[in-house]
Coordinates of C-alpha atoms in Angstrom, one line a residue:
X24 CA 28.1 65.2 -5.6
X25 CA 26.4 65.8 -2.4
X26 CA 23.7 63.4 -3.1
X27 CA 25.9 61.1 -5.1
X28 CA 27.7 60.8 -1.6
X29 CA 24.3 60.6 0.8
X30 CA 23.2 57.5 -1.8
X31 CA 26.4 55.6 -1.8
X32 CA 26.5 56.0 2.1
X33 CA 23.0 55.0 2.3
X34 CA 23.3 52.2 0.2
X35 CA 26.4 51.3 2.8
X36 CA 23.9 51.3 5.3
X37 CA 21.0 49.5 4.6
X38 CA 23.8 46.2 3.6
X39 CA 25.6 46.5 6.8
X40 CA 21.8 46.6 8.6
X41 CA 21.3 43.7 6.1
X42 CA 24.4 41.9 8.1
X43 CA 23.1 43.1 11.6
X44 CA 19.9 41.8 11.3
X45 CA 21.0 38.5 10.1
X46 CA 23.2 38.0 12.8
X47 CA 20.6 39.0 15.4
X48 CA 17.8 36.8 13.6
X49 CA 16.1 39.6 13.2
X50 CA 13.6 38.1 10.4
X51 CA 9.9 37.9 9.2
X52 CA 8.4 34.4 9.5
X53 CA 5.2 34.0 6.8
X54 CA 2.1 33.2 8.9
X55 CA -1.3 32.4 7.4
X56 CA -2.1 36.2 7.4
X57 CA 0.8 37.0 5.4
X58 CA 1.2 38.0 2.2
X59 CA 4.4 36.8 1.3
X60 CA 5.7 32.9 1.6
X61 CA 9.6 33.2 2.2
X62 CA 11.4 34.1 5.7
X63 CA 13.0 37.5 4.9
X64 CA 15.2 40.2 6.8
X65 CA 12.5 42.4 8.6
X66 CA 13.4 46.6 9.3
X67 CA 15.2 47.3 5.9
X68 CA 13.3 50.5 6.2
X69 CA 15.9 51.7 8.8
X70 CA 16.7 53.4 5.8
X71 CA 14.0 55.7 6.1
X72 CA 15.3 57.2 9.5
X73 CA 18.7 57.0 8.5
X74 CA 18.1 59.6 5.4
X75 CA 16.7 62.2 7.3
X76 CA 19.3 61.7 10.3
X77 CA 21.6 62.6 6.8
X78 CA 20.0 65.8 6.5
X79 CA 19.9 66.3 10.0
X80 CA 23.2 66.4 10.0
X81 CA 23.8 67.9 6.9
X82 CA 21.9 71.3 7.0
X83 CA 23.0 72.0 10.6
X84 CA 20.4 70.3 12.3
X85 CA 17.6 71.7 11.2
X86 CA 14.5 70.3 12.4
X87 CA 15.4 69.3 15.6
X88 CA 12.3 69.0 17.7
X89 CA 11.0 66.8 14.6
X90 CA 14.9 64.7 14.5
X91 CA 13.7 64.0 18.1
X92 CA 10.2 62.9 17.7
X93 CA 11.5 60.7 14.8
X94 CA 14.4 59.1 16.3
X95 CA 11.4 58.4 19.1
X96 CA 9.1 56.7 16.9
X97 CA 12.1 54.5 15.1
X98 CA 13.8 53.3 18.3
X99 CA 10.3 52.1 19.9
X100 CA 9.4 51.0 16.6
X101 CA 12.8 49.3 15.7
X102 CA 12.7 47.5 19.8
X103 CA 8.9 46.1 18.6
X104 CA 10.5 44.8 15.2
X105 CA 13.0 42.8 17.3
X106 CA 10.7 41.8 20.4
X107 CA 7.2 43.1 21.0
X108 CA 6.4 46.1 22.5
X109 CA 2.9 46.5 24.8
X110 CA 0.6 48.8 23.0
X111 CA 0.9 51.4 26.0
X112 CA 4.8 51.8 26.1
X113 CA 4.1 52.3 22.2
X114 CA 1.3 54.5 22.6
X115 CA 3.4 56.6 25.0
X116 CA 6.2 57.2 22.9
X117 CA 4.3 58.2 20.0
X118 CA 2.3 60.6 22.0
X119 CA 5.2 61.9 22.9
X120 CA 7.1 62.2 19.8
X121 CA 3.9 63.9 17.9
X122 CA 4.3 66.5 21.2
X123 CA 7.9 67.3 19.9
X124 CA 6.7 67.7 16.0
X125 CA 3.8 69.9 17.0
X126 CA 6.5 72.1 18.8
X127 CA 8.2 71.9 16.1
X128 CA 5.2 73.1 13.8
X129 CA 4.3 75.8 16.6
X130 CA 1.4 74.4 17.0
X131 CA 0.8 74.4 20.5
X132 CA -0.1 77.9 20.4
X133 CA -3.4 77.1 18.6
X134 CA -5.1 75.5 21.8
X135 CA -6.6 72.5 22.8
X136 CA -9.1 71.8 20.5
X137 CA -6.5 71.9 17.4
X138 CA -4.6 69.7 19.6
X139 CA -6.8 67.3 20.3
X140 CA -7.5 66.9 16.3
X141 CA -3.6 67.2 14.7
X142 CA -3.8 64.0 17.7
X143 CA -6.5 62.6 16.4
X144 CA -5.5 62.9 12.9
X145 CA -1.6 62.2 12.8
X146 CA -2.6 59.2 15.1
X147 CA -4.7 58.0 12.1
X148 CA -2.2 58.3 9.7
X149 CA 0.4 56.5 11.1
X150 CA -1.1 53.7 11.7
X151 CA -3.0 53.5 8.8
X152 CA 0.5 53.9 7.0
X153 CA 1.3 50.6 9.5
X154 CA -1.7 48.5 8.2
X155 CA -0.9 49.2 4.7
X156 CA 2.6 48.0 4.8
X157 CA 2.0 44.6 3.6
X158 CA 3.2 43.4 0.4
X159 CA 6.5 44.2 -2.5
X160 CA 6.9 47.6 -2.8
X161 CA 3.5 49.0 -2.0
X162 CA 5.4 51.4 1.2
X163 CA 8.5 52.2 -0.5
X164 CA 7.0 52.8 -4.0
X165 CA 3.6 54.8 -2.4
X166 CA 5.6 56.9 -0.3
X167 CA 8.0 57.9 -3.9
X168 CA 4.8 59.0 -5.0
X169 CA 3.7 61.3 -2.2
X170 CA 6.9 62.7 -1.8
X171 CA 7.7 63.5 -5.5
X172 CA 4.3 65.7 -5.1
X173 CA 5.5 67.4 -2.1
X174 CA 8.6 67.7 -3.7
X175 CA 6.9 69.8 -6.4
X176 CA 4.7 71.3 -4.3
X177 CA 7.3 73.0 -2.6
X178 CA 9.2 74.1 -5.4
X179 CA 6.6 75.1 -7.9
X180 CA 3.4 76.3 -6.1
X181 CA 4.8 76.9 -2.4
X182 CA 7.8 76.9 -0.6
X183 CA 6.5 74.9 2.9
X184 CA 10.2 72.9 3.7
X185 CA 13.7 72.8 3.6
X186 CA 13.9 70.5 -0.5
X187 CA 17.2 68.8 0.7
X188 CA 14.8 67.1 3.9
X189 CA 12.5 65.6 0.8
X190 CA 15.1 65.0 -1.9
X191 CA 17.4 63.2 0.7
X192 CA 14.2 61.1 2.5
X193 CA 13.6 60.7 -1.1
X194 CA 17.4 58.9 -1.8
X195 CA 16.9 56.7 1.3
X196 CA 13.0 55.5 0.5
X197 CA 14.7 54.7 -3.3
X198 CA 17.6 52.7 -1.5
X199 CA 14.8 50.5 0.1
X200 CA 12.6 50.1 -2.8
X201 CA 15.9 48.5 -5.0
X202 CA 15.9 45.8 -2.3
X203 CA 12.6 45.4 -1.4
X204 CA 10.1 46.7 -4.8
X205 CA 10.9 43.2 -6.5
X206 CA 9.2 39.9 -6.6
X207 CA 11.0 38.4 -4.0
X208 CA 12.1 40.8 -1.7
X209 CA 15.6 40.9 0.0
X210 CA 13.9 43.2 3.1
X211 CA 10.4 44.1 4.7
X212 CA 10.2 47.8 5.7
X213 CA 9.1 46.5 9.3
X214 CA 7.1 48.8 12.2
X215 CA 10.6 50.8 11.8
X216 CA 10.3 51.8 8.5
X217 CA 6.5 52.1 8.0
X218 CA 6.0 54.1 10.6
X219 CA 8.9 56.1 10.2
X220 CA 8.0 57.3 6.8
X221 CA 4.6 57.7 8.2
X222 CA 5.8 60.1 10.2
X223 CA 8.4 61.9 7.9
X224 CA 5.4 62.1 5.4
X225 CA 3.2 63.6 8.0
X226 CA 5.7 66.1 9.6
X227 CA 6.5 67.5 5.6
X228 CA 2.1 67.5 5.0
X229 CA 1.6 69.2 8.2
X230 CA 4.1 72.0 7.3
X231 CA 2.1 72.4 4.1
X232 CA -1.3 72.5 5.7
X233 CA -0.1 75.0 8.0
X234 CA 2.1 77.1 5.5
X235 CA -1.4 77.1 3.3
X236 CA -4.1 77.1 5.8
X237 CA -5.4 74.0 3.3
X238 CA -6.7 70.7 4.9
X239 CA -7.4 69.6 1.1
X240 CA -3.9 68.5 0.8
X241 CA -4.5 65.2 2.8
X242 CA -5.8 64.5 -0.6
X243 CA -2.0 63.4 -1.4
X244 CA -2.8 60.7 1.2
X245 CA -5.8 59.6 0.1
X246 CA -5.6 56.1 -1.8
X247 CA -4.6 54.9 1.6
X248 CA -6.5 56.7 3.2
X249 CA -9.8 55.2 1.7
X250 CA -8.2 51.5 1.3
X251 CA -7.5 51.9 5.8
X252 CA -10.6 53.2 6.9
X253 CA -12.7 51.3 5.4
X254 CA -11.1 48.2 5.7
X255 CA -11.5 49.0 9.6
X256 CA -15.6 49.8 8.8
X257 CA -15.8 46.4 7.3
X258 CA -14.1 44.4 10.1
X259 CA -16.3 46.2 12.9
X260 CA -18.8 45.0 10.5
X261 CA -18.0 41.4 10.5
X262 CA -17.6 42.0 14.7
X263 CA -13.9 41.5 14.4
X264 CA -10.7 43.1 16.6
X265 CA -9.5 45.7 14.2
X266 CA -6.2 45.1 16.4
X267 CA -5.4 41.7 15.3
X268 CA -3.7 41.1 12.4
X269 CA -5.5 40.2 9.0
X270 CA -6.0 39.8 5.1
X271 CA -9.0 42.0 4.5
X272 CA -6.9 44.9 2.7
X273 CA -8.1 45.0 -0.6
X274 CA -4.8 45.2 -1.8
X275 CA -4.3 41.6 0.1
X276 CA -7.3 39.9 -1.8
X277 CA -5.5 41.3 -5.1
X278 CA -2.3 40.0 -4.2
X279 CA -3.3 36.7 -2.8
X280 CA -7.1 35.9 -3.2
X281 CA -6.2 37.2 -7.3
X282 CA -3.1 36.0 -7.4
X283 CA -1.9 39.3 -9.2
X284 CA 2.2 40.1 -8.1
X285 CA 2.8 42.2 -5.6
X286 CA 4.9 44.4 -7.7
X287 CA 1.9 44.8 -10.4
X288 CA -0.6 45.4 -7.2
X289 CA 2.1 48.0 -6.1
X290 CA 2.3 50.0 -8.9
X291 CA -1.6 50.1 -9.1
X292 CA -1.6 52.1 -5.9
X293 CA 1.1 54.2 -6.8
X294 CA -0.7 55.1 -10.1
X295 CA -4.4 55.8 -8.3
X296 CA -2.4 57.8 -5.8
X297 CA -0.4 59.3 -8.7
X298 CA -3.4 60.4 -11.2
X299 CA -5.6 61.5 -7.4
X300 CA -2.3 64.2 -7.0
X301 CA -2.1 65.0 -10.3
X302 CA -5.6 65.7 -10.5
X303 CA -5.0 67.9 -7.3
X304 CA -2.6 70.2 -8.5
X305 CA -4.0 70.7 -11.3
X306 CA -7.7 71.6 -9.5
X307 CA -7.9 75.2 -8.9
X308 CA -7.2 75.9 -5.4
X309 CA -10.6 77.5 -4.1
X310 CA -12.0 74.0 -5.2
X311 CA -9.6 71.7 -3.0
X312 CA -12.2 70.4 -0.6
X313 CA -14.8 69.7 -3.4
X314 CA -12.2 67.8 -5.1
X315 CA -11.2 66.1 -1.7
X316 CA -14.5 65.0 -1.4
X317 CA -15.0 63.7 -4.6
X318 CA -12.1 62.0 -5.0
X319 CA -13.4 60.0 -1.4
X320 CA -16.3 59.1 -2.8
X321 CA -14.8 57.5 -6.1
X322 CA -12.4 55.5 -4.3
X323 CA -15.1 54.1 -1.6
X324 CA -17.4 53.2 -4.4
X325 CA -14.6 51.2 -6.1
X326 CA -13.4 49.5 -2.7
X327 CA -16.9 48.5 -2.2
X328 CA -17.7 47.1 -5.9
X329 CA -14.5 45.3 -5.6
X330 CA -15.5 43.9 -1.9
X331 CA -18.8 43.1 -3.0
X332 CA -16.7 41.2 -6.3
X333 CA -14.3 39.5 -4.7
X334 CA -14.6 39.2 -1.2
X335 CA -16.1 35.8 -1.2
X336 CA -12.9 34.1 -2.3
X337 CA -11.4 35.6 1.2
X338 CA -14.3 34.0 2.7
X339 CA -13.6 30.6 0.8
X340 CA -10.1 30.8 1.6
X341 CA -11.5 31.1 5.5
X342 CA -13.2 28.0 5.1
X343 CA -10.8 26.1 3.6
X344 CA -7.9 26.9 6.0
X345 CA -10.3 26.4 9.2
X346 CA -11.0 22.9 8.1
X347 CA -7.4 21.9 7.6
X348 CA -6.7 23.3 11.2
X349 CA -5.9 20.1 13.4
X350 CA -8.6 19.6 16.0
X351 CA -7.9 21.7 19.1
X352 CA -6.7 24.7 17.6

């Protein structure tokens, strides 16, 4: 009954954001870097923040430190889906929401140096998690997958987190996914709700890392992984600003260079990602890193044969939109 209750008063919330955001025009115009050709309601993954707030609330508030740095993270990421935020105001809150989660993973005692990498590290999570959130039901239906291995994790090999904090995150990211997995999508999960399950993801992988003393686990992160950085590696190739906006992904050129639907592309990360953790748990442990690294070097040699494939359509499409430009542009 108790998560009977959290779904139906989820559900309540994501349609009365659905109503706020109409009324505020708070919407997601197609550009010619998008992947998706209708104007649709932008921040449905509110949802995200509003699950854990649930178990917040629930369990006594548990978690604090990390309630704080998330409720950070969504307000300045919720303010940038409505109007756009400068890169340092956003930086600065961030910073200073991943200082509240490494209180809350006492890791401040470590020193600097492990500082200066969980930084470096969460940093590029989260806004790899950001780049990615681009099509139907690639966020909602990714993150489903990550969390239903930490969810076993945690109850069948070892006890890291509170389950209710997954299983209820887990109601709220399945709530979003009914309105926006689909081909035409009532909702986008906006800055708001990638980066808010970015960071929910991160705080519950961190608290495995450091229950286990095992880095390997980032291997439950690792399609994207792969797909983010070297997208980046190719665009510093091609001498471009990795911060503008693009269509490089190569889950972009499969949705709209191939045509293939963004629910089909969707479900083709959440089955790599799926059969990677699979194959994870079921690696003995003392090999983690040598399956880690293996598993880094099959997915870059498949983003690169499909770049090397199909990346010349992007570049036609390039072409083709720069010539109907109107002089001036």
């Amino acid at each position: 009954m108790y998560y009977l209750l959290i779904l139906v008063l989820l559900f309540l919330a994501e349609l009365f954001y659905f109503r706020l955001a109409d009324r505020l025009n708070i919407i997601d115009r197609p550009n010619e870097r998008s992947s998706h050709t209708h104007v649709t309601l932008r921040g449905g993954g509110i949802i995200f923040y509003f699950g854990a707030l649930a178990y917040f609330v629930a369990s006594g508030f548990e978690y604090p430190w990390f309630m704080g740095a998330l409720t950070l993270v969504a307000f300045i990421s919720f303010v940038d889906d409505v109007r756009s935020v400068k890169q340092g105001a956003r930086l600065l809150f961030h910073f200073m929401a991943m200082a509240l989660m490494f209180w809350q993973w006492d890791l401040l005692s470590l020193g600097w140096g492990w500082l200066i990498l969980a930084l470096v590290v969460c940093t590029g999570i989260i806004n790899a998690y950001n780049f990615m959130d681009g099509i139907n039901g690639i966020t909602g239906g990714y993150s489903l997958v990550v969390l239903a291995a930490l969810a076993y994790v945690n109850a069948r090999v070892v006890p890291f987190v509170e389950a209710d904090l997954i299983y209820t995150v887990t109601l709220a990211v399945g709530v979003f996914c009914f309105f926006n997995f689909r081909k035409k999508a009532r909702c986008f999960a906006g800055d708001v709700g990638s980066v808010g399950i970015a960071f929910i993801l991160l705080f519950l992988l961190g608290k495995l890392v450091i229950a286990t003393g095992d880095l390997s686990w980032i291997a439950l992160l690792a399609v994207y992984g792969v797909d983010s950085v070297l997208t980046i590696v190719h665009r510093l190739m091609l001498h471009e600003n990795i911060g503008q906006p693009h269509r490089k992904h190569l889950y972009q050129l499969m949705a709209n260079e191939l045509r293939i639907p963004h629910v089909v592309v969707s479900l083709v990360y959440m089955a790599a990602q799926g059969v990677v953790a699979v194959g994870y748990l079921i690696c003995p442990r003392e090999y983690g890193y040598v399956y880690l690294a293996g598993t880094l070097i099959v997915l870059s040699l498949v983003y690169v044969w499909f770049m090397r494939k199909y990346y010349p359509l992007h570049e036609t499409y390039i072409s083709l939109s720069s010539k109907k430009r109107p002089l001036g542009e």
